[in-house]
Short mmCIF file of C-alpha atoms in Angstrom, two decimals:
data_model
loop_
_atom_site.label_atom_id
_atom_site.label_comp_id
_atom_site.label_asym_id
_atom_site.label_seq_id
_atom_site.Cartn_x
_atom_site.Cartn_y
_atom_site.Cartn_z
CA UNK A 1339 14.07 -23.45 -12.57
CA UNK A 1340 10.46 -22.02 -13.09
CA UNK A 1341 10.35 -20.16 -10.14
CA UNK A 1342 11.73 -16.44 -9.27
CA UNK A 1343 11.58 -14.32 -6.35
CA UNK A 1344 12.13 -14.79 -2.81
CA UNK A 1345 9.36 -12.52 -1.01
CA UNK A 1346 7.45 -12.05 -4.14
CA UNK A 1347 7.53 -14.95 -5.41
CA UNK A 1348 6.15 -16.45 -8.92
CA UNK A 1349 6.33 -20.24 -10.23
CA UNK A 1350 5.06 -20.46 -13.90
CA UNK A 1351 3.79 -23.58 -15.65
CA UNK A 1352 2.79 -24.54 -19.32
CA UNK A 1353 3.72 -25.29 -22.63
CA UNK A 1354 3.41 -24.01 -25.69
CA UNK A 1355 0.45 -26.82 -26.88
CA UNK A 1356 -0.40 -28.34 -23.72
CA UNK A 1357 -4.29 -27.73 -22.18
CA UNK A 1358 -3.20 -24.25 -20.98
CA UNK A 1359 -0.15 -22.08 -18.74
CA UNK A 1360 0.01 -19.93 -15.62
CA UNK A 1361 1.25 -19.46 -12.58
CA UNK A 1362 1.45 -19.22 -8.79
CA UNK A 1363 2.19 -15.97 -7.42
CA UNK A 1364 3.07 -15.73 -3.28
CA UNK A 1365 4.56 -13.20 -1.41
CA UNK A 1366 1.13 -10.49 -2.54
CA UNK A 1367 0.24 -8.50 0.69
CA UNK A 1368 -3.06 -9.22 1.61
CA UNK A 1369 -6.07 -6.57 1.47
CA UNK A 1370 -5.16 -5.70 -2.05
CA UNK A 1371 -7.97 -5.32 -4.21
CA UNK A 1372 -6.81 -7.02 -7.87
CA UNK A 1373 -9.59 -8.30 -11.08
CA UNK A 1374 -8.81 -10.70 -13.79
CA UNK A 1375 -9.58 -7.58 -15.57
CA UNK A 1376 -6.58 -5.77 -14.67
CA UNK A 1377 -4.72 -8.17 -15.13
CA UNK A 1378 -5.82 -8.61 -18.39
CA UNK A 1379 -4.71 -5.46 -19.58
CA UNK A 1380 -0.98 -6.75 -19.60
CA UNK A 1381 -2.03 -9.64 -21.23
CA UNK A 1382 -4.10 -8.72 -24.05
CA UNK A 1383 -0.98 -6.56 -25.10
CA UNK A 1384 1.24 -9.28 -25.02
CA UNK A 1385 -1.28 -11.63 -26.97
CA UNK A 1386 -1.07 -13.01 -30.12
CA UNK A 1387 -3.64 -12.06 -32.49
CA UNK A 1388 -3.81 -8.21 -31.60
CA UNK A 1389 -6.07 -6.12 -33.91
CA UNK A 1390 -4.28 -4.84 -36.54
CA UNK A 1391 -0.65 -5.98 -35.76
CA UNK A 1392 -1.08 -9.54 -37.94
CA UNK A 1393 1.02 -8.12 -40.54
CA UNK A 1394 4.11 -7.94 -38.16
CA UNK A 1395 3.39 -10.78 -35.90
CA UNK A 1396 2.44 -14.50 -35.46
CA UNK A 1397 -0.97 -15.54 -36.83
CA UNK A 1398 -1.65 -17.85 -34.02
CA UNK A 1399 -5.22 -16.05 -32.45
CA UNK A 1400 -5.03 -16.27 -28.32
CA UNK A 1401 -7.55 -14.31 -26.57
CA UNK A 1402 -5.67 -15.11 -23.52
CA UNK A 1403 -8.12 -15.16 -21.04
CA UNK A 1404 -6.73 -15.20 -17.21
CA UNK A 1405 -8.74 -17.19 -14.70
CA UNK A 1406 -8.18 -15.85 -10.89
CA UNK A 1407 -8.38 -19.81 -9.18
CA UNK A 1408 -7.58 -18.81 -5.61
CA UNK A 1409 -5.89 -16.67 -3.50
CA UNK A 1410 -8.89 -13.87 -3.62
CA UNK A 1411 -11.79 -13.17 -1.74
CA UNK A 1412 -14.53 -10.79 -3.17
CA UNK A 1413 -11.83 -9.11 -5.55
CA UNK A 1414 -9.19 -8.48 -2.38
CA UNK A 1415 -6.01 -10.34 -1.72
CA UNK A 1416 -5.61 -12.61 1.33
CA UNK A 1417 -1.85 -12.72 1.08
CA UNK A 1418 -2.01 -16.83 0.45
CA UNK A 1419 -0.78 -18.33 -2.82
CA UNK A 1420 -3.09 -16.71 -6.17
CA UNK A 1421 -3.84 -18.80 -8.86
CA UNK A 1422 -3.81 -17.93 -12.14
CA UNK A 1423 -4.51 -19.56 -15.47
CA UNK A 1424 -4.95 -18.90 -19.42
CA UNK A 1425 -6.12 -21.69 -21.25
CA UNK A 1426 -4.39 -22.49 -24.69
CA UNK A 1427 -7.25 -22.51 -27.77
CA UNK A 1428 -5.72 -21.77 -31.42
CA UNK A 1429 -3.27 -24.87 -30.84
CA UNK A 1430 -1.79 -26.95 -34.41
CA UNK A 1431 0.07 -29.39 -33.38
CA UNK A 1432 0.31 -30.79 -36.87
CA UNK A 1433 2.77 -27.93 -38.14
CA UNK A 1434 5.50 -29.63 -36.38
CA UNK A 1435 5.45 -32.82 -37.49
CA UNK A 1436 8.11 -32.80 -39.61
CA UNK A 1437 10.68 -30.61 -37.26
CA UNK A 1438 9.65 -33.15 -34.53
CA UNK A 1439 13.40 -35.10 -36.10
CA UNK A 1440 14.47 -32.15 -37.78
CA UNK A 1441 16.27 -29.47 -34.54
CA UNK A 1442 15.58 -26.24 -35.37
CA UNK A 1443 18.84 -24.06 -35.66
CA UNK A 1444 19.17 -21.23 -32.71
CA UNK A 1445 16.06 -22.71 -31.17
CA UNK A 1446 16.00 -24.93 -28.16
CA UNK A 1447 14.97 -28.01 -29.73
CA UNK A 1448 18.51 -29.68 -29.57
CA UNK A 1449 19.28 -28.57 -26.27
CA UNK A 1450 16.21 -29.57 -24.32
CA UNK A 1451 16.60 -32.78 -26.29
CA UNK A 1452 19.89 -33.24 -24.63
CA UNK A 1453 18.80 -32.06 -21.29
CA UNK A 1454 16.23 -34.32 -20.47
CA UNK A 1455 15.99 -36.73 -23.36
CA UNK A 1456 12.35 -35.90 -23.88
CA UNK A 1457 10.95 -33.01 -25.15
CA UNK A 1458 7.62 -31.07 -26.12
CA UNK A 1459 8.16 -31.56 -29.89
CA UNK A 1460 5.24 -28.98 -30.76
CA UNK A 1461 5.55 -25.99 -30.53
CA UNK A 1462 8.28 -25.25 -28.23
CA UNK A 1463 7.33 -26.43 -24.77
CA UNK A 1464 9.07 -24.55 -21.87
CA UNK A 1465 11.02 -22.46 -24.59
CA UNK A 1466 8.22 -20.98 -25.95
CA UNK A 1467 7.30 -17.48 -25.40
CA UNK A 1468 3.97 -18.83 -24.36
CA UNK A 1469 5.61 -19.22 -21.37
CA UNK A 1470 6.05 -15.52 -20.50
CA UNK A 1471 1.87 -15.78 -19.93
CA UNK A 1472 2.75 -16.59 -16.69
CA UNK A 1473 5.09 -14.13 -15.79
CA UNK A 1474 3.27 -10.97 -17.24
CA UNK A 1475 -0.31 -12.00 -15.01
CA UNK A 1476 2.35 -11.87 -11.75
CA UNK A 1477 4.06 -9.05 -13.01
CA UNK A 1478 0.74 -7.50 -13.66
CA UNK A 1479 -0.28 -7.93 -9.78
CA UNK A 1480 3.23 -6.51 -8.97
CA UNK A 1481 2.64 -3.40 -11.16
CA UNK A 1482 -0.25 -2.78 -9.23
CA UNK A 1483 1.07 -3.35 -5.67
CA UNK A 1484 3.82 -0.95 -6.45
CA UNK A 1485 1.80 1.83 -8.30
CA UNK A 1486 -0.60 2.18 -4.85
CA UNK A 1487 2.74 2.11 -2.33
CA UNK A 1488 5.44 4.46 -4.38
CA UNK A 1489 3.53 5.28 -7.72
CA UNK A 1490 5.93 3.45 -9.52
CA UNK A 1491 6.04 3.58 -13.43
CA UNK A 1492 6.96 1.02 -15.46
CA UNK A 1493 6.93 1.89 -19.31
CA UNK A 1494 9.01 -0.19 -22.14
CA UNK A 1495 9.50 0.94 -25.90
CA UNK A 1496 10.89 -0.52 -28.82
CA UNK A 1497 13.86 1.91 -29.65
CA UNK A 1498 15.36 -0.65 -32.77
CA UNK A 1499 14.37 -2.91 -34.81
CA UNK A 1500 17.54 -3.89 -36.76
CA UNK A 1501 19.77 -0.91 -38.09
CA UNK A 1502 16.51 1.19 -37.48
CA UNK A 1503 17.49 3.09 -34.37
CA UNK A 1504 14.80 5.92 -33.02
CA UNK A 1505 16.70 9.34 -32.08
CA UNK A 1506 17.81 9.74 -28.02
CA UNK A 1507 15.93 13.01 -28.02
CA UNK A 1508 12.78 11.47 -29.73
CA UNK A 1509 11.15 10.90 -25.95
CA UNK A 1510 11.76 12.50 -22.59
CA UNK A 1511 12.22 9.85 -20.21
CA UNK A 1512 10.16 11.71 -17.32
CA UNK A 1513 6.97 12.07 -19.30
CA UNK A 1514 6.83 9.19 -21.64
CA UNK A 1515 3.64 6.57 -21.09
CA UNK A 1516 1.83 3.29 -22.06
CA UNK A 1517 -0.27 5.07 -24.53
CA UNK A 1518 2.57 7.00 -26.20
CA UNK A 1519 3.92 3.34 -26.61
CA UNK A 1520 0.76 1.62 -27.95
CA UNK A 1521 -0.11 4.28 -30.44
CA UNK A 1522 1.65 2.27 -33.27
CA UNK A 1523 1.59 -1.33 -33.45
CA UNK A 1524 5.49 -1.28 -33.65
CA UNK A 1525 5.41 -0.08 -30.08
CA UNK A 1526 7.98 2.57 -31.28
CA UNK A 1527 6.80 6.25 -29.83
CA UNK A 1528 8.67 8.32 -32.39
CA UNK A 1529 6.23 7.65 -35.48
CA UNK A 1530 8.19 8.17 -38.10
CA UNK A 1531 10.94 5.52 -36.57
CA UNK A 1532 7.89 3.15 -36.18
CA UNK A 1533 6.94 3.42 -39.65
CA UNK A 1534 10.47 1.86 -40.98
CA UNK A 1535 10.78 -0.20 -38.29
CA UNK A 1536 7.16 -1.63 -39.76
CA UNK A 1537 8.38 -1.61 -43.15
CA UNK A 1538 11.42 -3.62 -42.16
CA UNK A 1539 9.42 -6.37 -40.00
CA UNK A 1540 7.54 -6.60 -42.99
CA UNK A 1541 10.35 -7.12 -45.54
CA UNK A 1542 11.81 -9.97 -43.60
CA UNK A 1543 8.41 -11.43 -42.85
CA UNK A 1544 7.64 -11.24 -47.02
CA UNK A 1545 11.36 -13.13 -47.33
CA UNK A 1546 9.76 -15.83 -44.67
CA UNK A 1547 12.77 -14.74 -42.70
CA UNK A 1548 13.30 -12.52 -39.35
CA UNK A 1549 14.72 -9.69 -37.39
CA UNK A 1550 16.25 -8.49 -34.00
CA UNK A 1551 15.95 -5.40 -32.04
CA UNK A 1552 16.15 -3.23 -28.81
CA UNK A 1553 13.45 -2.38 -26.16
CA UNK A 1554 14.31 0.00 -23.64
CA UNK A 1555 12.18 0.50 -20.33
CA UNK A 1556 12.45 3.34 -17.71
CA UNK A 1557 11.35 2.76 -14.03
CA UNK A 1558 10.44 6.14 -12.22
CA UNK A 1559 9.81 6.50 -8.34
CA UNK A 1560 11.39 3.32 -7.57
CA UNK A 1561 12.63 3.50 -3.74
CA UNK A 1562 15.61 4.55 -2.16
CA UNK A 1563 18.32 1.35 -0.89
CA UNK A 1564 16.40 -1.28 -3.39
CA UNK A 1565 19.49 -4.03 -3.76
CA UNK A 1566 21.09 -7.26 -1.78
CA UNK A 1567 25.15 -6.60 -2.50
CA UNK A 1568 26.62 -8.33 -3.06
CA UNK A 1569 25.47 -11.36 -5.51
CA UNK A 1570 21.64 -9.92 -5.55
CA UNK A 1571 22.44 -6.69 -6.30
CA UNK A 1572 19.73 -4.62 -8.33
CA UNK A 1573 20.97 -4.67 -11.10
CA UNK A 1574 22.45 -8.13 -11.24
CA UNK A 1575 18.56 -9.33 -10.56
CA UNK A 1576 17.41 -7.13 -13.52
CA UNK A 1577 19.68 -8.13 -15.81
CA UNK A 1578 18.69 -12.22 -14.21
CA UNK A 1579 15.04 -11.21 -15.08
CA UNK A 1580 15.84 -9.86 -18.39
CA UNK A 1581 17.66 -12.68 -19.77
CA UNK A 1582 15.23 -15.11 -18.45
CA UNK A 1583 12.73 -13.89 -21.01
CA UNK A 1584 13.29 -15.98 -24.97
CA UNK A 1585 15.09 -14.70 -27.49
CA UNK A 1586 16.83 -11.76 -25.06
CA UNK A 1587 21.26 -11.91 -26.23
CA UNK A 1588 21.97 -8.39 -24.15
CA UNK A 1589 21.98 -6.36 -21.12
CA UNK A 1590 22.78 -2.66 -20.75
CA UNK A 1591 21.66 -0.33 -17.45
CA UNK A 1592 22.38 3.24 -17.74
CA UNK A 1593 25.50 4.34 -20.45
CA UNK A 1594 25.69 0.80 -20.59
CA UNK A 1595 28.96 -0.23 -23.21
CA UNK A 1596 28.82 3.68 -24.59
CA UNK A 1597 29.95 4.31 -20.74
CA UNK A 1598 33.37 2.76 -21.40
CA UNK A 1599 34.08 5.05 -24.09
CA UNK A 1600 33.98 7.52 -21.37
CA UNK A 1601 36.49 9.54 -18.45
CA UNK A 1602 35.46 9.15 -14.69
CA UNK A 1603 35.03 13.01 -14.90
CA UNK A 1604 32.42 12.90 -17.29
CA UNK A 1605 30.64 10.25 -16.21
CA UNK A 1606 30.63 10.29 -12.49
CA UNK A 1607 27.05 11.40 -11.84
CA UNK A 1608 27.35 14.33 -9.47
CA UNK A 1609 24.57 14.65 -6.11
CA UNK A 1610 22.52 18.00 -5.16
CA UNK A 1611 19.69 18.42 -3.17
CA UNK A 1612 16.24 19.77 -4.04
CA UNK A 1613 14.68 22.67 -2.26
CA UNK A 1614 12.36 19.60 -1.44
CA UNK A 1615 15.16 17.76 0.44
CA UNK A 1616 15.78 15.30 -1.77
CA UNK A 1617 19.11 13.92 -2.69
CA UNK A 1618 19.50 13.48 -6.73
CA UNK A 1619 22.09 13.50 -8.98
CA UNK A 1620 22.58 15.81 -11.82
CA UNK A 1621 22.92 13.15 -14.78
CA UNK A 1622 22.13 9.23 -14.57
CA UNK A 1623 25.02 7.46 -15.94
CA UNK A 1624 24.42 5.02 -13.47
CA UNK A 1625 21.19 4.15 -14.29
CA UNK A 1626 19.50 4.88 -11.20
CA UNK A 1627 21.30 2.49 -9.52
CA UNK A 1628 24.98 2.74 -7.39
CA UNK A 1629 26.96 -0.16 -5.83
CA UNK A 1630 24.10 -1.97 -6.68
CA UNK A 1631 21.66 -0.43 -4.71
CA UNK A 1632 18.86 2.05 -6.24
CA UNK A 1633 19.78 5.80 -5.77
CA UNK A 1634 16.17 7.17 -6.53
CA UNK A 1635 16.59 8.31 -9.88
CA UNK A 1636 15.34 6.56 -12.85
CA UNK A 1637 16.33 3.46 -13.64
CA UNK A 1638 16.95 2.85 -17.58
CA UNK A 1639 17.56 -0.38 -19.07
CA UNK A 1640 18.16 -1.61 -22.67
CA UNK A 1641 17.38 -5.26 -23.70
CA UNK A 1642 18.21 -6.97 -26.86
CA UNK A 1643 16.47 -9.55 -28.82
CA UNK A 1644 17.92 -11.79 -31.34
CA UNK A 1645 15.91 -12.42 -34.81
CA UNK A 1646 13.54 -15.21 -33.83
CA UNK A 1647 15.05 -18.96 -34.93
CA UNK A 1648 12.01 -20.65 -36.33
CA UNK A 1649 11.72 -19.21 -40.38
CA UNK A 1650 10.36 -20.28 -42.82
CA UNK A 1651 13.25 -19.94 -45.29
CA UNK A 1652 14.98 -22.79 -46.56
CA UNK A 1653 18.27 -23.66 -44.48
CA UNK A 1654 20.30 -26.30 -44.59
CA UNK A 1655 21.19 -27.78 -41.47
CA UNK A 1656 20.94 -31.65 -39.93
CA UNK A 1657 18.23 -33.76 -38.09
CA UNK A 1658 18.84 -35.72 -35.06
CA UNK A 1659 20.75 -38.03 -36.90
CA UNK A 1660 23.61 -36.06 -38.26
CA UNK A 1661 21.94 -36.48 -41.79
CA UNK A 1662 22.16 -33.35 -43.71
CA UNK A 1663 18.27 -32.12 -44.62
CA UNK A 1664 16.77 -28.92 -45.77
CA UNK A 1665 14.43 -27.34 -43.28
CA UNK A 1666 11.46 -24.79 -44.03
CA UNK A 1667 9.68 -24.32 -40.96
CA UNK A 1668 5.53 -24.48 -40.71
CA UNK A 1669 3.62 -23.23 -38.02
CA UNK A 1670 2.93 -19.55 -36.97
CA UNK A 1671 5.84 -17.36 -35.64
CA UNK A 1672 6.49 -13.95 -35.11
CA UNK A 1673 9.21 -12.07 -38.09
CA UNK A 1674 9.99 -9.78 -34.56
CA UNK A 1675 9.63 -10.25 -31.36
CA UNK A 1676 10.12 -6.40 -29.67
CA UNK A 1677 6.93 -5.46 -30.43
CA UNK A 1678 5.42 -8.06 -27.88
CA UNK A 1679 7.74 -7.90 -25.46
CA UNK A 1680 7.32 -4.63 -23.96
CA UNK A 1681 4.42 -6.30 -21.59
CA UNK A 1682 7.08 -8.65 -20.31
CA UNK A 1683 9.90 -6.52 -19.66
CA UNK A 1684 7.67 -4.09 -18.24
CA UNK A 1685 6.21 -7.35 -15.58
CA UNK A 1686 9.29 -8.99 -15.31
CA UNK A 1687 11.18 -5.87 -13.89
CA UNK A 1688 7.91 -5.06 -11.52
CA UNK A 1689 8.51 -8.61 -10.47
CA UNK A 1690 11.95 -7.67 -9.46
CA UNK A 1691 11.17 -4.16 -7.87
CA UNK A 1692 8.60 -5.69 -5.69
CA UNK A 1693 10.53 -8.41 -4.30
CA UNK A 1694 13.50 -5.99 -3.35
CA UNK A 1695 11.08 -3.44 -1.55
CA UNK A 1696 9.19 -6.44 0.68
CA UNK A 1697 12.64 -7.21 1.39
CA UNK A 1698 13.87 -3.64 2.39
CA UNK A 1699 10.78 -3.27 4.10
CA UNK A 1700 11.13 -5.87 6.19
CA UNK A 1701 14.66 -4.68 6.82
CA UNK A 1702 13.77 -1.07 7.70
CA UNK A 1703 11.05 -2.12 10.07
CA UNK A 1704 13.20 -4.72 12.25
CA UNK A 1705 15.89 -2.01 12.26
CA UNK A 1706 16.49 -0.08 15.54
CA UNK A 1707 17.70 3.48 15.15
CA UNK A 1708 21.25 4.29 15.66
CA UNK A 1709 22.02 6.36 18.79
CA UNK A 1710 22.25 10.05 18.41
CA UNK A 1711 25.57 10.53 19.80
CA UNK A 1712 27.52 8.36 17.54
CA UNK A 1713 25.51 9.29 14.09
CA UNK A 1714 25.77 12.65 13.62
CA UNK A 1715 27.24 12.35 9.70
CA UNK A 1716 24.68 8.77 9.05
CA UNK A 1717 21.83 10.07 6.61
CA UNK A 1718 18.96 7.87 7.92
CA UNK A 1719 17.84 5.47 5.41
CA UNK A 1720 14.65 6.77 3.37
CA UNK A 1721 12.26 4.47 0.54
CA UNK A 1722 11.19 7.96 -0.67
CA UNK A 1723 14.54 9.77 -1.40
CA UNK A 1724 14.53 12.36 1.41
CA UNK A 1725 17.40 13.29 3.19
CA UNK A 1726 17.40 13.69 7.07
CA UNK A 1727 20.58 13.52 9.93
CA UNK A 1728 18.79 12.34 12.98
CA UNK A 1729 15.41 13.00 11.57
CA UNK A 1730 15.94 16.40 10.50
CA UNK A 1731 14.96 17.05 6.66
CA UNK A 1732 17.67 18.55 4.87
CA UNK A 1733 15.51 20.90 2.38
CA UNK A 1734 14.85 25.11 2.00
CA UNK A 1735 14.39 27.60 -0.57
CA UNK A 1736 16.33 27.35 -3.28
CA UNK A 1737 16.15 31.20 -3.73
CA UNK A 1738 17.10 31.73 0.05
CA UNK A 1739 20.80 32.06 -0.42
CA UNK A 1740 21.09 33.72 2.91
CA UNK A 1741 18.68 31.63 4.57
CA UNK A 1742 20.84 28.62 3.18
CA UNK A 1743 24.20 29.79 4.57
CA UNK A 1744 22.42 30.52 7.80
CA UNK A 1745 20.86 26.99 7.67
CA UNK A 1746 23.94 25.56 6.86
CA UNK A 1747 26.12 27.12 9.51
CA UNK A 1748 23.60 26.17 12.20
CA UNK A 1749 24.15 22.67 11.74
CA UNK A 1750 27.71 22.84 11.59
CA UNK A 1751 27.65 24.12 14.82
CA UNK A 1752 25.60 21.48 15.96
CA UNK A 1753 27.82 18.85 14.77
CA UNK A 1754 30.97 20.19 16.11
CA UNK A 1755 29.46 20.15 19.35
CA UNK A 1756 28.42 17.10 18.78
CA UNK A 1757 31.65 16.14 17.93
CA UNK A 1758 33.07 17.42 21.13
CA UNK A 1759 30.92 15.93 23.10
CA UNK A 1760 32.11 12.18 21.59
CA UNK A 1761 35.24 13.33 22.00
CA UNK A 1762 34.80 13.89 25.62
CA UNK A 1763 33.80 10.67 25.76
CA UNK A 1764 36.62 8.56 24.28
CA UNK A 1765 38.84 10.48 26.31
CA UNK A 1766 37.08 9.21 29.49
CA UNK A 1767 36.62 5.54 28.77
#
């Protein structure tokens, strides 16, 4: 399918060499104000033909240029369907001619072939990461939308490019931004990591051959109670939005596989609250996300991306007719692939956030509130992480021990008598 979302909703279009690729986003609240140039900004880093990344990328030269075609009046949102399209320029079809009989191995040629029986023979088609245009001028919208409502923070790093792993301790996850990120063309914000991680792009790119790596992204002031359990859960609709995206082989959320390697006691993540009254834990094992619902921490994620399929080494392999051939592939392709796909992890996930808070919104506004007498121990559900009982906060000094214990016993005087006062009532019906 080409379409994802339920409330925010995107539909993509476009091939690799057709005239050009896009999308339809719905589900944007109206009264929004949104540019093509702000949405350009996600674009032009996931571009081909950057400034001074050509030595670890494709050659092809896109300047990507997003077209707003409806859906906006005078720079606001209407909340109908938005347009948007990027037409394709630096297009040669001519490089495929010969892999046009010839599948390329670990690419989708054979299986689209299968599929439908027809295929896009240049370039790609539907599997090429031209695609992801699409998705990244939605996502960009989304990033917006949820920056203005929560201050949500989206920001994705390469953290290895094959054995080349950047140290845990290299960022703190709390601080780190775009422009850390973008500093080196790698996208790596630990500089001396990048550097290797450049010098082995290059190597593979000077063997006409490729390599893999990890991007990590952290999400920070993402809502309270974002997540459908049971089959939509949060992080089931990451890791769907993730995987979605070419090339990706791997999904981790918090400790991820290390997290099996560990006891319950260690990595249960334990709660406090903040003298602001808000209800955190005191490590994120988890992720930021429990029983597949966010908790209000941050949510971490780790994606991996196989070593892209078309080379231009010699391999043998077989055409469409079982005959064994030798294939060098032409055309322009990128050695690695992390580098540009920070952009679209970082869009893809908005994409996801912003569908699951239209949807708890909707939820938290049709809700009636529970009666006082029967809720004494249900928190009332929050998007911004504080914690009240029947509206009150739960919050004071942290340096107040007294005024705590006095605070504390208060209330549990208040809910016994609450209690007995429910109990007087089941004993009279």
């Amino acid at each position: 399918m080409s379409t994802f979302g339920k409330l925010f909703k995107v539909m993509t279009f476009g091939e690799s060499h057709c005239a050009g690729v896009g999308c339809i986003v719905e589900g944007v609240p109206p009264r929004m104000q949104i540019t093509e140039e702000e949405i350009q900004v996600q674009l032009d880093r996931r571009r081909p033909g950057q400034a001074g990344a050509g030595a670890i990328s494709t050659g092809r030269n896109e300047a990507d240029a997003v077209s707003i075609l409806s859906g906006t009046e005078k720079g606001i949102t209407l909340g109908t369907p938005i347009g948007l399209f990027v037409r394709n320029k630096d297009m040669r079809p001519h490089d495929y001619g010969e892999m046009s009989q010839i599948p390329r191995p670990s690419h989708a040629d054979f299986t689209y072939q299968m599929k439908y029986g027809f295929r896009a023979a240049s370039g790609g088609g539907r599997a090429s990461a031209r695609e992801t245009i699409g998705r990244v001028a939605a996502g960009a919208i989304a990033e917006k939308w949820l920056k203005e409502r929560y201050n949500t923070q989206l920001v994705s790093w390469v953290s290895s490019v094959g054995d080349i792993v950047m140290p845990e301790d290299a960022i703190n996850l709390d601080t780190i931004t775009r422009d850390d990120v973008d500093a080196h063309m790698v996208r790596c914000p630990h500089i001396p990591t990048a550097e290797k991680m450049t010098d082995c792009i290059k190597a593979a790119r000077a063997e006409e051959d490729s390599i893999g790596g990890v991007c990590s992204i952290v999400m920070r002031n993402v809502p309270i109670g974002l997540g459908e359990p049971c089959f939509d859960k949060l992080e089931a609709m990451l890791a769907h939005a993730m995987m979605s995206i070419p090339a990706t082989k791997g999904f981790e959320i918090g400790s991820g596989f290390e997290g099996t390697k560990m006891r319950g006691s260690a990595h249960n993540d334990m709660f406090e609250i903040t003298p602001e009254g808000k209800m955190i834990t005191q490590t994120n094992y988890s992720g930021g996300v429990q029983g597949g619902i966010s908790n209000g921490m941050n949510i971490v994620l780790r994606i991996a991306f196989k070593p892209p399929a078309t080379i231009g080494k010699a391999q043998p392999t077989a055409d469409f007719t079982g005959q064994s051939c030798t294939l060098e592939a032409k055309g322009r392709h990128d050695p690695c692939v992390v580098p540009r796909a920070i952009p679209i992890i970082e869009t893809m996930c908005a994409l996801v956030i912003a569908d699951m808070c239209l949807m708890q919104e909707a939820r938290k506004a049709a809700a009636p509130p529970l009666p006082k007498e029967i809720s004494p121990y249900f928190c009332d559900p929050t998007l911004d992480g504080s914690v009240s009982y029947n509206g009150v906060k739960m919050g004071w000094n942290a340096g107040d021990k007294d005024g705590q214990k006095r605070e504390l016993e208060a209330r549990k005087a208040a809910l016994e008598e609450q209690l007995k006062q429910v109990q007087g009532m089941i004993e009279q019906a």
